[in-house]
Short mmCIF file of C-alpha atoms in Angstrom, two decimals:
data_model
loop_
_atom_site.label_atom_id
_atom_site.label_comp_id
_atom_site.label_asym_id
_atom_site.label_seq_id
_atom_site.Cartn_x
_atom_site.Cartn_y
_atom_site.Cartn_z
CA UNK U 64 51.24 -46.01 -72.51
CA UNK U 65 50.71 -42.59 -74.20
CA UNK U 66 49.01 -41.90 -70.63
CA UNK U 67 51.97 -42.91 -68.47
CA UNK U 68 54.26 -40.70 -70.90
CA UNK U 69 52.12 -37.84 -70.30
CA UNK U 70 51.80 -38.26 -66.71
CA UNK U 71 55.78 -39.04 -66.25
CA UNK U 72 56.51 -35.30 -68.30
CA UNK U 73 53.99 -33.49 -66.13
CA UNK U 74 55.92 -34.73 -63.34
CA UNK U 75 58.91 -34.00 -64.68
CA UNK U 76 58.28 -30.61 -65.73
CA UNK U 77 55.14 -29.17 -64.20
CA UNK U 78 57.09 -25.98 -65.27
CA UNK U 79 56.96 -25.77 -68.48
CA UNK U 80 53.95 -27.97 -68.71
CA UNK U 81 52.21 -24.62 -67.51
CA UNK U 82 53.32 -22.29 -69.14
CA UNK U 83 52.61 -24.24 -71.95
CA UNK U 84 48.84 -24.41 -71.30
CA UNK U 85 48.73 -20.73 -70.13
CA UNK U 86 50.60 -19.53 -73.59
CA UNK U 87 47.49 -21.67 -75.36
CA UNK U 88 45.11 -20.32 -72.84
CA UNK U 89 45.81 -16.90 -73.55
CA UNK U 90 46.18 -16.96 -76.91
CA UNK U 91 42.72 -18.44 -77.16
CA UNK U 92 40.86 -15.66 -75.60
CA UNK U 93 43.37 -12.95 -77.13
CA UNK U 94 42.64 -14.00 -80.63
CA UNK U 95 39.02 -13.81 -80.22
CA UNK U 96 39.24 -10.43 -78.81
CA UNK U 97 41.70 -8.97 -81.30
CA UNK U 98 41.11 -10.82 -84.37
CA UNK U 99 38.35 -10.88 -86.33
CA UNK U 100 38.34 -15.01 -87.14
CA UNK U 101 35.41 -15.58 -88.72
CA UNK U 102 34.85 -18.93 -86.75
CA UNK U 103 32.21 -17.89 -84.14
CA UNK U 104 28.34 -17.54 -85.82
CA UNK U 105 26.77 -14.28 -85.00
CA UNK U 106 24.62 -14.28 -82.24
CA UNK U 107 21.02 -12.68 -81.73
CA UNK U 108 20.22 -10.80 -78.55
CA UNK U 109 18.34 -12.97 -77.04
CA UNK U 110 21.07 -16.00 -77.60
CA UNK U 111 23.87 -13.61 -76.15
CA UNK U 112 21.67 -13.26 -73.22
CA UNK U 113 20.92 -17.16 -72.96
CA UNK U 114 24.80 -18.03 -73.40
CA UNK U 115 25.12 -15.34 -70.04
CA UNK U 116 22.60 -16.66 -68.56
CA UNK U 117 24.60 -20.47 -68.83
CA UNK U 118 27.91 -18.62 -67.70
CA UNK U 119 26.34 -17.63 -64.47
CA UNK U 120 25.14 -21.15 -63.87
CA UNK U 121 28.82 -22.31 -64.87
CA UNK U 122 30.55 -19.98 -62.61
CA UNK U 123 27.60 -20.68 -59.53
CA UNK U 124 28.53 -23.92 -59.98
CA UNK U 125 32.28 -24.17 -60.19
CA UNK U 126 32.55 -21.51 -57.05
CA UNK U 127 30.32 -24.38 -54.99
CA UNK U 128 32.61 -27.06 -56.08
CA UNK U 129 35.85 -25.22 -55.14
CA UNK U 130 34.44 -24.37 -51.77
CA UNK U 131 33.48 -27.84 -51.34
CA UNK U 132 37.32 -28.81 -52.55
CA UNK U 133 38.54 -26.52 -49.84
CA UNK U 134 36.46 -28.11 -47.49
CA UNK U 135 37.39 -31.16 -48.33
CA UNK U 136 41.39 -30.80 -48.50
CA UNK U 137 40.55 -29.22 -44.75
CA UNK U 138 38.77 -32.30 -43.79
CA UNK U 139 41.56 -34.15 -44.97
CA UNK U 140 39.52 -35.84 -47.83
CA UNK U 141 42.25 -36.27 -50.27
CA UNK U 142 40.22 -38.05 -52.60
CA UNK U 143 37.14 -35.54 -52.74
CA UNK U 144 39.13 -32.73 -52.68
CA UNK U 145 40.54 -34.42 -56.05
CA UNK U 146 37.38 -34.85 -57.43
CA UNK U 147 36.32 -30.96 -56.88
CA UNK U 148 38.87 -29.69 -58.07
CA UNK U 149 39.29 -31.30 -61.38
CA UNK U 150 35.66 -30.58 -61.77
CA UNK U 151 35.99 -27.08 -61.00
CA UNK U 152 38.82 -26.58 -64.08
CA UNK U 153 36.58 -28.95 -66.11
CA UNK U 154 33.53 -26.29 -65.58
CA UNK U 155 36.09 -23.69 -66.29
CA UNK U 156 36.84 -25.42 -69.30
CA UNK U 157 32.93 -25.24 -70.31
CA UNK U 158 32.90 -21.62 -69.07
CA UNK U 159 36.02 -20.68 -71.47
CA UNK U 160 34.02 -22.48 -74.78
CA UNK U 161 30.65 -21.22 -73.99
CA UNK U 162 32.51 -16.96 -73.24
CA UNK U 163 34.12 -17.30 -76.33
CA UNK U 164 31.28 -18.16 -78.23
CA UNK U 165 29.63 -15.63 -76.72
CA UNK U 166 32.26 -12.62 -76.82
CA UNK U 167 33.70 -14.26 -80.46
CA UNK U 168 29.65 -13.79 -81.65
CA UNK U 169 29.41 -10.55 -80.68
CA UNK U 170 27.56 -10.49 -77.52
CA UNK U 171 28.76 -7.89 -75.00
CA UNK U 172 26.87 -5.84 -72.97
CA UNK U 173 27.00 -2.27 -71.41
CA UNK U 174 26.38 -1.55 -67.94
CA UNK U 175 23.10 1.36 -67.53
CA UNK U 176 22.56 2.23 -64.34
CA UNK U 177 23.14 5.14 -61.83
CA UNK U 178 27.00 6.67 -60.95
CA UNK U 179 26.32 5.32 -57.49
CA UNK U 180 26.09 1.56 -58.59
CA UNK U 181 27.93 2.43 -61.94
CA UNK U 182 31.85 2.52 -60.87
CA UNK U 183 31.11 0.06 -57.94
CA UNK U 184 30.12 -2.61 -60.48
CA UNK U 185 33.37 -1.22 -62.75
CA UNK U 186 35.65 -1.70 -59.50
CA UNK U 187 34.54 -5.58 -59.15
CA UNK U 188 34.36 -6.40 -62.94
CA UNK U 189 37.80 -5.04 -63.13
CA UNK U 190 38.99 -7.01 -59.88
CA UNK U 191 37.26 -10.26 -61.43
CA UNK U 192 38.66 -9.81 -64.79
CA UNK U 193 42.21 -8.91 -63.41
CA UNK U 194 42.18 -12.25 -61.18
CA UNK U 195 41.03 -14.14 -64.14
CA UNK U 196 43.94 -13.37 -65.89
CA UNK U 197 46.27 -13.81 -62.95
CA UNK U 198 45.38 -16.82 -61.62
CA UNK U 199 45.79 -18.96 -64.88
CA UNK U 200 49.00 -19.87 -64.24
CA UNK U 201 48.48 -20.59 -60.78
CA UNK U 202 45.58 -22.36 -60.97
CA UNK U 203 47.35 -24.50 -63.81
CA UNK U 204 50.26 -25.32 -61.81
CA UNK U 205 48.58 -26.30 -58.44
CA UNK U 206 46.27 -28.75 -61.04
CA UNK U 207 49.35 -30.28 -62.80
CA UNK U 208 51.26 -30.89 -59.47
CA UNK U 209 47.85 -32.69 -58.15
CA UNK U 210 47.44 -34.45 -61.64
CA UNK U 211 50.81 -35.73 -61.78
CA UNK U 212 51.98 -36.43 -58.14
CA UNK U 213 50.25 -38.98 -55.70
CA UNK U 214 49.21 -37.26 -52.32
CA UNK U 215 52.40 -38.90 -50.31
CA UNK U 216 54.53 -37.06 -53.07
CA UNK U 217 52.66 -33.57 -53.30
CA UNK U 218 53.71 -33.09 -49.07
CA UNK U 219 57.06 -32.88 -51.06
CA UNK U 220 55.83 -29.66 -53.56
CA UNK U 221 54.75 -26.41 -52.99
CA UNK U 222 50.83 -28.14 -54.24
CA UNK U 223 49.73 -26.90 -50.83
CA UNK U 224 50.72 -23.46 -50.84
CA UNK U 225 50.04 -22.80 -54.76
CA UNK U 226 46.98 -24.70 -54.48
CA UNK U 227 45.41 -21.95 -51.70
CA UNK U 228 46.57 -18.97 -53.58
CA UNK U 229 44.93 -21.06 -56.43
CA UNK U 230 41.77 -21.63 -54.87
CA UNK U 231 41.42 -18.16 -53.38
CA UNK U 232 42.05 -15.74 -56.31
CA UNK U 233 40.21 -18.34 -58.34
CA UNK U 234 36.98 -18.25 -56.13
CA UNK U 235 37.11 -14.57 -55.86
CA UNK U 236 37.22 -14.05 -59.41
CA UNK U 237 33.84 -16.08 -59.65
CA UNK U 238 31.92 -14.96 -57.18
CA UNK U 239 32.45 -11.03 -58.33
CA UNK U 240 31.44 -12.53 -61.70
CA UNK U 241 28.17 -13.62 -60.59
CA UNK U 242 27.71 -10.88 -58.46
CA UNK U 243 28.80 -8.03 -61.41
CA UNK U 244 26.25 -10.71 -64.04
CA UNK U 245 23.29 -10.28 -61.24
CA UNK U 246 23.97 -6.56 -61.25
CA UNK U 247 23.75 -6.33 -65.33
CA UNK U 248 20.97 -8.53 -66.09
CA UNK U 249 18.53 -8.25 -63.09
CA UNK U 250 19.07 -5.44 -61.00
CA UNK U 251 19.84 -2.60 -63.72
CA UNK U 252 20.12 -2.41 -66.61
CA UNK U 253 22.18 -3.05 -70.16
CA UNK U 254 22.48 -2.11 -73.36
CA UNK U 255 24.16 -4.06 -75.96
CA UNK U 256 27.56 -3.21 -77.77
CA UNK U 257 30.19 -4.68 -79.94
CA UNK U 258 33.17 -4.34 -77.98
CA UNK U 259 37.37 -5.16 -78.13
CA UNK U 260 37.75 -5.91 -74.68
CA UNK U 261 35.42 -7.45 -72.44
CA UNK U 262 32.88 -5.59 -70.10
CA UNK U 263 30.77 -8.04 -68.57
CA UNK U 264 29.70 -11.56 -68.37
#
């Protein structure tokens, strides 16, 4: 029943359904970054690196998945498409707990490396981080409208066009993540720092 009555509000208002979850969203990541809450346990060196090395498998993943979900939706596979992309925000999810964690126990990193590799790798970890931010709100609204709406009903919503700015800002943003993490942690070098904002994954 309590299912039903959260289905039947998401329908009715996949509005303010997401910009409720985007508010909570930010504030999440916000608060670690600007508050010192003493709920995250401080982190050796060699765990920040392990918890980067399980956000690049996270992101790998997820940007597989959401291909596949494109594929899919192109194929006309309702049902897979479904699947992918629920999994995809569900890997996101993990991503979000496990950067936290990570960022909330101190474990940022500082690019080393030469000028000529140095402000390429600033251009795409500022693209990345940029369409992370942006595409919460889009990504949350093409999921609710899919959640919430059987595939007869979403022909009627704009699912289809949210859904591919969704998808493409969304894979984007995690495939310059892996690519800025590959740069960082095995083709130059890093140093580590204690930093506000975030500089790498």
């Amino acid at each position: 029943m309590a299912t039903a009555d959260a289905k039947r509000r998401l329908r009715q208002q996949p509005v303010g359904a997401t910009i409720l979850l985007t508010i909570v969203g930010y504030a999440l990541v916000l608060g670690t970054f600007l508050l010192d809450v003493p709920i995250y346990p401080d982190l050796t060196n060699a765990q920040v690196n392990l918890l980067s090395h399980v956000i690049a498998v996270i992101n790998t993943t997820a940007t597989a998945v959401l291909l596949l979900g494109w594929y899919w939706i192109r194929a006309g596979d309702v049902e897979k498409h479904r699947l992918a992309m629920v999994s995809g925000f569900v890997l996101i999810l993990g991503f979000l707990v496990v950067y936290l964690l990570k960022v909330g126990g101190g474990g940022t990193k500082e690019f080393v490396g030469p000028d000529i590799a140095y402000y390429p790798y600033l251009v795409m970890l500022a693209i990345h981080i940029i369409l992370s931010i942006v595409s919460v709100p889009v990504v949350l609204y093409a999921l609710v409208l899919g959640l919430s709406h059987t595939p007869a009903e979403l022909r009627e919503t704009p699912h289809a066009k949210v859904g591919r700015i969704a998808a493409g800002a969304w894979i984007l943003s995690l495939f310059l993540g892996v690519v800025t993490y590959v740069l960082l942690n095995h083709v130059f070098a890093y140093e580590f720092a204690s930093m506000i904002l975030p500089v790498a994954v």
